[in-house]
XYZ file of C-alpha atoms in Angstrom:
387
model
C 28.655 37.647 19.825
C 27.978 35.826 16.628
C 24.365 34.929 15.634
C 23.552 31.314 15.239
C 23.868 29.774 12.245
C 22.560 26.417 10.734
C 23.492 25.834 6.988
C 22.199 22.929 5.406
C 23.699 22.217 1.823
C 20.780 20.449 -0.290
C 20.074 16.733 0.525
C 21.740 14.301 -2.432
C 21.115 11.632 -2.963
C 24.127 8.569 -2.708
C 22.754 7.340 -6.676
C 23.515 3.748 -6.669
C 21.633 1.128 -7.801
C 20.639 -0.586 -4.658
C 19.315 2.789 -3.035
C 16.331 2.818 -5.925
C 13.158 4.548 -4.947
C 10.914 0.990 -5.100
C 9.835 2.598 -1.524
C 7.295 5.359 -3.799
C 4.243 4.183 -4.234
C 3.143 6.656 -7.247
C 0.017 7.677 -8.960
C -1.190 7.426 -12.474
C 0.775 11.009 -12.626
C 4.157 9.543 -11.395
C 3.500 11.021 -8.590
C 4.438 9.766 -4.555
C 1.514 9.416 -2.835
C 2.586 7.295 -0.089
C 5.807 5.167 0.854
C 5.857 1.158 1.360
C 8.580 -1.476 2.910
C 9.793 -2.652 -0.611
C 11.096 -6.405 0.440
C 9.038 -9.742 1.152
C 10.920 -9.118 4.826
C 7.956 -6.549 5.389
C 4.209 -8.614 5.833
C 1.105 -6.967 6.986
C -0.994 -9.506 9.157
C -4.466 -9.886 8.003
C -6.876 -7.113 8.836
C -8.726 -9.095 10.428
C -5.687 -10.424 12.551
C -4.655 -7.120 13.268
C -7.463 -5.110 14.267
C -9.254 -7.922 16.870
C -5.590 -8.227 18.811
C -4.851 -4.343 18.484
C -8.566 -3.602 20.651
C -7.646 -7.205 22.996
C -4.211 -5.597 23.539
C -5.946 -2.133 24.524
C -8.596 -3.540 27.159
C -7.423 -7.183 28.113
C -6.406 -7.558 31.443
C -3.578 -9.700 30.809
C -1.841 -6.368 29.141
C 0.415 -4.803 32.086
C -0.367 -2.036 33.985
C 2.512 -0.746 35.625
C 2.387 2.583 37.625
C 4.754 5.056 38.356
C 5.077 4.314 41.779
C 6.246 1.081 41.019
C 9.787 2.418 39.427
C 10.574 -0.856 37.389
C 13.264 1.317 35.278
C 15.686 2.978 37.533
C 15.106 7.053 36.590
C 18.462 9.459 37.322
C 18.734 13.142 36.582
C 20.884 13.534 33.560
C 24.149 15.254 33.765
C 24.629 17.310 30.859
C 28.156 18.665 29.789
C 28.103 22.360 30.650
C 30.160 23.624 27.436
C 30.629 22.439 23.943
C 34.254 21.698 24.744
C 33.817 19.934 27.827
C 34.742 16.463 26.386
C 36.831 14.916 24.059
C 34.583 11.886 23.840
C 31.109 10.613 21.975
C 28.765 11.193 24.990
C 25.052 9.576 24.616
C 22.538 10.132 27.656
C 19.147 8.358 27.349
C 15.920 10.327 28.173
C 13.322 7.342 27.782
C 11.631 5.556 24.990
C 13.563 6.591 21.388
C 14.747 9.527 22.935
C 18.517 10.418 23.151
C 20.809 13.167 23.715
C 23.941 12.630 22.012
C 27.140 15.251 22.599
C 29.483 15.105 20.181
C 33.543 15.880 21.009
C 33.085 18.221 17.862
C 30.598 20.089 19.913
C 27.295 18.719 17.870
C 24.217 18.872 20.395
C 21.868 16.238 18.666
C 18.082 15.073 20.149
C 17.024 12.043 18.950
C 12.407 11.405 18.521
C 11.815 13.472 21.756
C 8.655 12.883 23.648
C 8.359 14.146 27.066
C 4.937 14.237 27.344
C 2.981 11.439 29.899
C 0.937 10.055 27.457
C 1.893 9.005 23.559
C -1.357 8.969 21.945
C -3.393 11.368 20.163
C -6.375 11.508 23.106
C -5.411 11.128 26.859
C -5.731 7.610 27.763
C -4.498 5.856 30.771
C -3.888 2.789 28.796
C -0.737 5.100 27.500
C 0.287 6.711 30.439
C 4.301 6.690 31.213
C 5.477 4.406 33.377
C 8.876 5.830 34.279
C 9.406 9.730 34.869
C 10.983 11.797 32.614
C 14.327 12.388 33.848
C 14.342 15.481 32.817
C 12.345 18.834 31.218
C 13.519 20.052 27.560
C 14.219 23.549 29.069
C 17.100 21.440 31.155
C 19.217 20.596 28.059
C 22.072 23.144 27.775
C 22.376 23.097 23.416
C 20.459 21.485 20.653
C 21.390 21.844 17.413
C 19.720 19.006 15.244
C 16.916 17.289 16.215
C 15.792 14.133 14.115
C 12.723 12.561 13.711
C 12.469 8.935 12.812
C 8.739 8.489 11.721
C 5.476 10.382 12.442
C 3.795 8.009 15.137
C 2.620 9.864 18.633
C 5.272 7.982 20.888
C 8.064 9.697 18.637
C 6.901 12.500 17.226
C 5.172 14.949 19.870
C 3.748 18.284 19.325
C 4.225 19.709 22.515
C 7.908 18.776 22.679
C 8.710 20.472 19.373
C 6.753 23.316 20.884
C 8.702 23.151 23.684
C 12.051 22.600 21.391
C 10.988 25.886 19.414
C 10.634 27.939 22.684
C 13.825 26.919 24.667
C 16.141 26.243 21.603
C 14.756 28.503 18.762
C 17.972 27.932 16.639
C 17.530 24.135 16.302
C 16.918 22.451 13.078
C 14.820 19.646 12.383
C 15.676 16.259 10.362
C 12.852 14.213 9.044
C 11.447 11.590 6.541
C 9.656 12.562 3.136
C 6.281 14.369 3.454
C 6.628 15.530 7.588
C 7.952 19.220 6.424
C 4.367 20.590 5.851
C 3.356 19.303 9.366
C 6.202 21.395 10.888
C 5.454 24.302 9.093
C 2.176 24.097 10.035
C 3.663 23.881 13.631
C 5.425 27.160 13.028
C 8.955 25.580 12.097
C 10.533 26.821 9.645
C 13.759 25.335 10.207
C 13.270 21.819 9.087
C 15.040 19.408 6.707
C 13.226 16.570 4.505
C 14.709 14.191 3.313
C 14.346 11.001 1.412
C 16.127 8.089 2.019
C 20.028 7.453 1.315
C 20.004 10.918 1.211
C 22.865 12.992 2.869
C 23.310 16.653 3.947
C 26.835 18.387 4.499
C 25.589 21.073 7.904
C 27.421 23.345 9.360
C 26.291 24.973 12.586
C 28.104 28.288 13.888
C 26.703 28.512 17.435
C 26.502 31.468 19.377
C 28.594 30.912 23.003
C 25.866 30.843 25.860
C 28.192 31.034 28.729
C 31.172 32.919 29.848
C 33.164 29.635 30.219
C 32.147 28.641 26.518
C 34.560 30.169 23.598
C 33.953 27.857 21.345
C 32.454 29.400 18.221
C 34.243 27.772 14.948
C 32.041 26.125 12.408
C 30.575 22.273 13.441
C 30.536 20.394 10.825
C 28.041 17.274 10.294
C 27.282 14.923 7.590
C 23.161 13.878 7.878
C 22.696 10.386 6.032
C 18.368 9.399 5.854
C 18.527 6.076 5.917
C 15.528 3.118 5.464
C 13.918 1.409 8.242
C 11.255 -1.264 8.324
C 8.059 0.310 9.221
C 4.772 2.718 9.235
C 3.931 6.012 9.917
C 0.719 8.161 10.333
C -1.325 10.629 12.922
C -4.656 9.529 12.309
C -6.975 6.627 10.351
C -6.490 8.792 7.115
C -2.712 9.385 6.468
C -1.155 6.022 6.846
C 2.123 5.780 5.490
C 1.696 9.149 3.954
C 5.106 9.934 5.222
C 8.392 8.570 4.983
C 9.476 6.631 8.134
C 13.440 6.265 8.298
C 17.000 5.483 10.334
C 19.028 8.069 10.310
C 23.350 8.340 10.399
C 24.841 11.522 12.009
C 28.807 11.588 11.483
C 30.866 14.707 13.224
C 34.511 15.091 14.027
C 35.017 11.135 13.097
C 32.256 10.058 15.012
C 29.212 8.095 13.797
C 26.035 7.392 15.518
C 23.556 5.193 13.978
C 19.819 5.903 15.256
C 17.382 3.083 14.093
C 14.493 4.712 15.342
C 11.578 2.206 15.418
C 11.542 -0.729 13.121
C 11.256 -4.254 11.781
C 13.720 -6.952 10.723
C 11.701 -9.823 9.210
C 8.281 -11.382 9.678
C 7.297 -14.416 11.319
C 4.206 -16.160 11.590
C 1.906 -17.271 14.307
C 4.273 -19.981 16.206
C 3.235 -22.232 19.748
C 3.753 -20.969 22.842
C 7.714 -21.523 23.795
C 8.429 -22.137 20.023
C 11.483 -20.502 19.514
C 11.249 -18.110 15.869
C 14.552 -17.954 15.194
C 15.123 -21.990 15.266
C 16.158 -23.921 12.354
C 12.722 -24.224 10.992
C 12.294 -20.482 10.876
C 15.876 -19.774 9.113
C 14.357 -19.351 5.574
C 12.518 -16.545 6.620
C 13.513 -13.039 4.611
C 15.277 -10.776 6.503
C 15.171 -7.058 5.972
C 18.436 -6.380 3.563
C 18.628 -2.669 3.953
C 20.491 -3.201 7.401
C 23.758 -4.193 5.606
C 23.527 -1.563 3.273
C 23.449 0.707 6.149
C 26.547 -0.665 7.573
C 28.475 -1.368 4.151
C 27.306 2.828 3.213
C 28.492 3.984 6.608
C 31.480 1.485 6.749
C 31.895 1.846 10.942
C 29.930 3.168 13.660
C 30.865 4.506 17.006
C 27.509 4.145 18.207
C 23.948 2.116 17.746
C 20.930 3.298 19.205
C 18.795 0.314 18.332
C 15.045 -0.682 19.216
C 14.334 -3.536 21.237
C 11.196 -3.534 22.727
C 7.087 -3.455 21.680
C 7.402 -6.477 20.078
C 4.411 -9.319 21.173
C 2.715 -10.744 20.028
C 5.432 -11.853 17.529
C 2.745 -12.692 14.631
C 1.018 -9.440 14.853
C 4.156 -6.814 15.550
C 7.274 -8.328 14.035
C 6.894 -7.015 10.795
C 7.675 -3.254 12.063
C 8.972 -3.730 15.778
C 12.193 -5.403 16.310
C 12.497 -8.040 19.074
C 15.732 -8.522 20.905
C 16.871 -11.231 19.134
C 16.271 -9.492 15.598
C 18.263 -6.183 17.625
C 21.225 -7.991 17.803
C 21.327 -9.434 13.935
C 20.591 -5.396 13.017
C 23.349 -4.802 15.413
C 25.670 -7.134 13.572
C 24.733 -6.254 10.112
C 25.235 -2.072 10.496
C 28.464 -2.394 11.702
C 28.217 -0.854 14.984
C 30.988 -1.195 17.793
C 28.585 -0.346 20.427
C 24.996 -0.321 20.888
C 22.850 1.351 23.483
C 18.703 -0.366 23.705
C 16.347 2.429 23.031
C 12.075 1.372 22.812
C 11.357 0.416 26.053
C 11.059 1.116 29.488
C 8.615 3.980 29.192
C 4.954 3.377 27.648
C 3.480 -0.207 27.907
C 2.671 -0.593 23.583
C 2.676 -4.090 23.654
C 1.820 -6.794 26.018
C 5.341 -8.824 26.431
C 6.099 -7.985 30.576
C 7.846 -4.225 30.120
C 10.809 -5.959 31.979
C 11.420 -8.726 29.598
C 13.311 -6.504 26.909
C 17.110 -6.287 28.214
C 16.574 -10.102 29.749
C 15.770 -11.055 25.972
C 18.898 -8.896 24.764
C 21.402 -10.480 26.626
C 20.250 -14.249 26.075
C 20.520 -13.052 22.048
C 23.948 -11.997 22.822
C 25.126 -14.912 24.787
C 23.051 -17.065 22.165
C 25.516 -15.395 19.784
C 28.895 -15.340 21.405
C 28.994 -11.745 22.308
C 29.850 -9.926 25.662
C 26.600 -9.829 27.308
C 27.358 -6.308 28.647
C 29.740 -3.430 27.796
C 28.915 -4.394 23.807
C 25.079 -3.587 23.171
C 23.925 -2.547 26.403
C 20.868 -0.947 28.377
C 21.081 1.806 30.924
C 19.135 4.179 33.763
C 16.586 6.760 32.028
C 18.453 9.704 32.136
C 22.195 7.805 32.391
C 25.328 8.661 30.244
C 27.677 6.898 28.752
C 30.641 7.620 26.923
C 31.903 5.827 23.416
């Protein structure tokens, strides 16, 4: 058998004007320090906004509290393919939260922000606790070959699951934002990838068969793009945005998926109850431009994995969390043909009811003329679908 191989030609960077690097903050030295959101799209609330509803959110008893038992997101065991060659189509299977498993007809394994622990913050708390099993265990997933890392926050970047990543699938390589390769390497990866964004990688991956019933051992080739996002990162009260959060664009044998990860798409301010924020009134309001750069640098994708949920209230979140509404404009301006809702149904973040997510996303669609399903859908944890 052939040994596994992952070759990853050094990350360049696309050069053109718009992709400038106004997303540094630097020191006296020149030197990056940290990363911002470089457009007036991107507002912090006050600090003394922020911080009251943050510790009202975290002990009010208006937040939800859903339990396991009560199975508000229907929770099926995944059926992986069981060889590289097994289909000739895009295959995406969602495994909660961020997290997805995407097969690729060129036989490209790629995970997507996995976290399969129960809770996604840094101490157990039961304020964090899943709601919805994992469908699955990582030892369950036949192949990974790339596995990409949006931003640094606990509910999509988990130490135990890379842990778990490096013992079942030692080959795997890791993708991630500016400033998260020391962390891995500190984790005992070695394989791992930084990159900044509009960069791209040309990767190859020569995978060793695993099965008697899988020949397939030619070259996979990939193109990685690191692409922006409206957001934050950090671990801890002393590294914020210390790291480079990011989208990211994964293109094998003519297929493109498009992972947004966890972000923003404008700011709004504090609004009455029922006041709708994307009315007239509100239609002067900067929207994040780096989504149709996305689309116009990747010119088509197969497939959107877009954020949708975590987003009230509106005033305080909508800066870095997407609500349905702003999903579908990101939807429109990247150019995907399909979409599948990813940043929900798993960890109650935010108080809007954990429900209300895909009820929002198809009133945006309808609000917009488009297919309420089969377009920009939602699905089971742990359901495929093919593109």
């Amino acid at each position: 058998m052939a040994a596994y191989m992952c070759t990853v030609a050094q990350p360049v960077s696309t050069g053109t004007e718009k992709h400038s690097k106004d997303h540094h903050v630097k020191n006296s030295r020149g030197e990056t320090i940290k990363f911002q959101n470089p457009h007036p799209s991107h507002v912090w609330p006050a600090l003394s906004v922020f911080a009251p509803r943050i510790i009202k959110a975290m002990f009010s008893s208006e937040t939800p509290k859903p339990k396991l038992e009560d199975k508000l997101v229907p929770v099926v065991k995944p059926q992986f393919l069981s060889t590289r060659t097994a289909s000739s189509e895009l295959r995406a299977t969602w495994l909660g939260h961020a997290c997805y498993y995407v097969e690729y007809p060129s036989g490209l394994r790629v995970l997507f922000d996995p976290v399969f622990e129960d809770c996604c913050s840094p101490v157990n708390l039961a304020r964090f606790k899943r709601y919805t099993e994992r469908p699955c265990d990582i030892a369950d997933i036949p192949y990974v070959d790339a596995v990409v890392i949006s931003h640094s926050h606990y509910d999509h970047l988990s130490y135990p699951s890379v842990q778990e990543i490096k013992k079942h699938h030692p080959n795997a390589h890791f993708f991630v934002g500016l400033g998260l390769e020391k962390w891995f390497k500190s984790s005992g990866i070695d394989k791992v990838t930084e990159m900044d964004w509009w960069d791209e990688a040309e990767v190859t991956f020569t995978p060793e068969p695993t099965k008697e019933t899988d020949t397939k051992s030619e070259p996979i080739k990939a193109i990685i793009s690191c692409l922006p996002s409206q957001h934050s990162s950090g671990r801890s009260g002393f590294d914020k945005d210390c790291t480079l959060w990011a989208s990211w664009g994964i293109k094998s044998s003519e297929k493109t998926v498009w992972f947004g990860g966890d972000t923003g798409y404008r700011t709004v301010p504090r609004v009455a109850e029922g006041i709708d924020d994307w009315g007239p009134e509100f239609q002067h309001l900067p929207v994040c431009p780096q989504f149709r750069q996305i689309g116009e640098h990747l010119g088509s994708v197969d497939l959107g994995l877009i954020p949708i949920g975590a987003y009230a209230p509106r005033h305080i979140f909508s800066h870095m969390h997407a609500n349905p509404y702003d999903s579908v404009e990101i939807f429109r301006d990247t150019n995907c043909k399909r979409a599948m809702a990813i940043h929900w149904g798993t960890w109650v973040l935010t108080p809007e009811d954990p429900l209300e997510p895909p009820k929002l996303l198809k009133e945006a669609l309808k609000r917009k003329g488009l297919p309420e399903t089969g377009l920009f859908d939602v699905c089971d944890i742990g359901e495929s679908r093919e593109f």
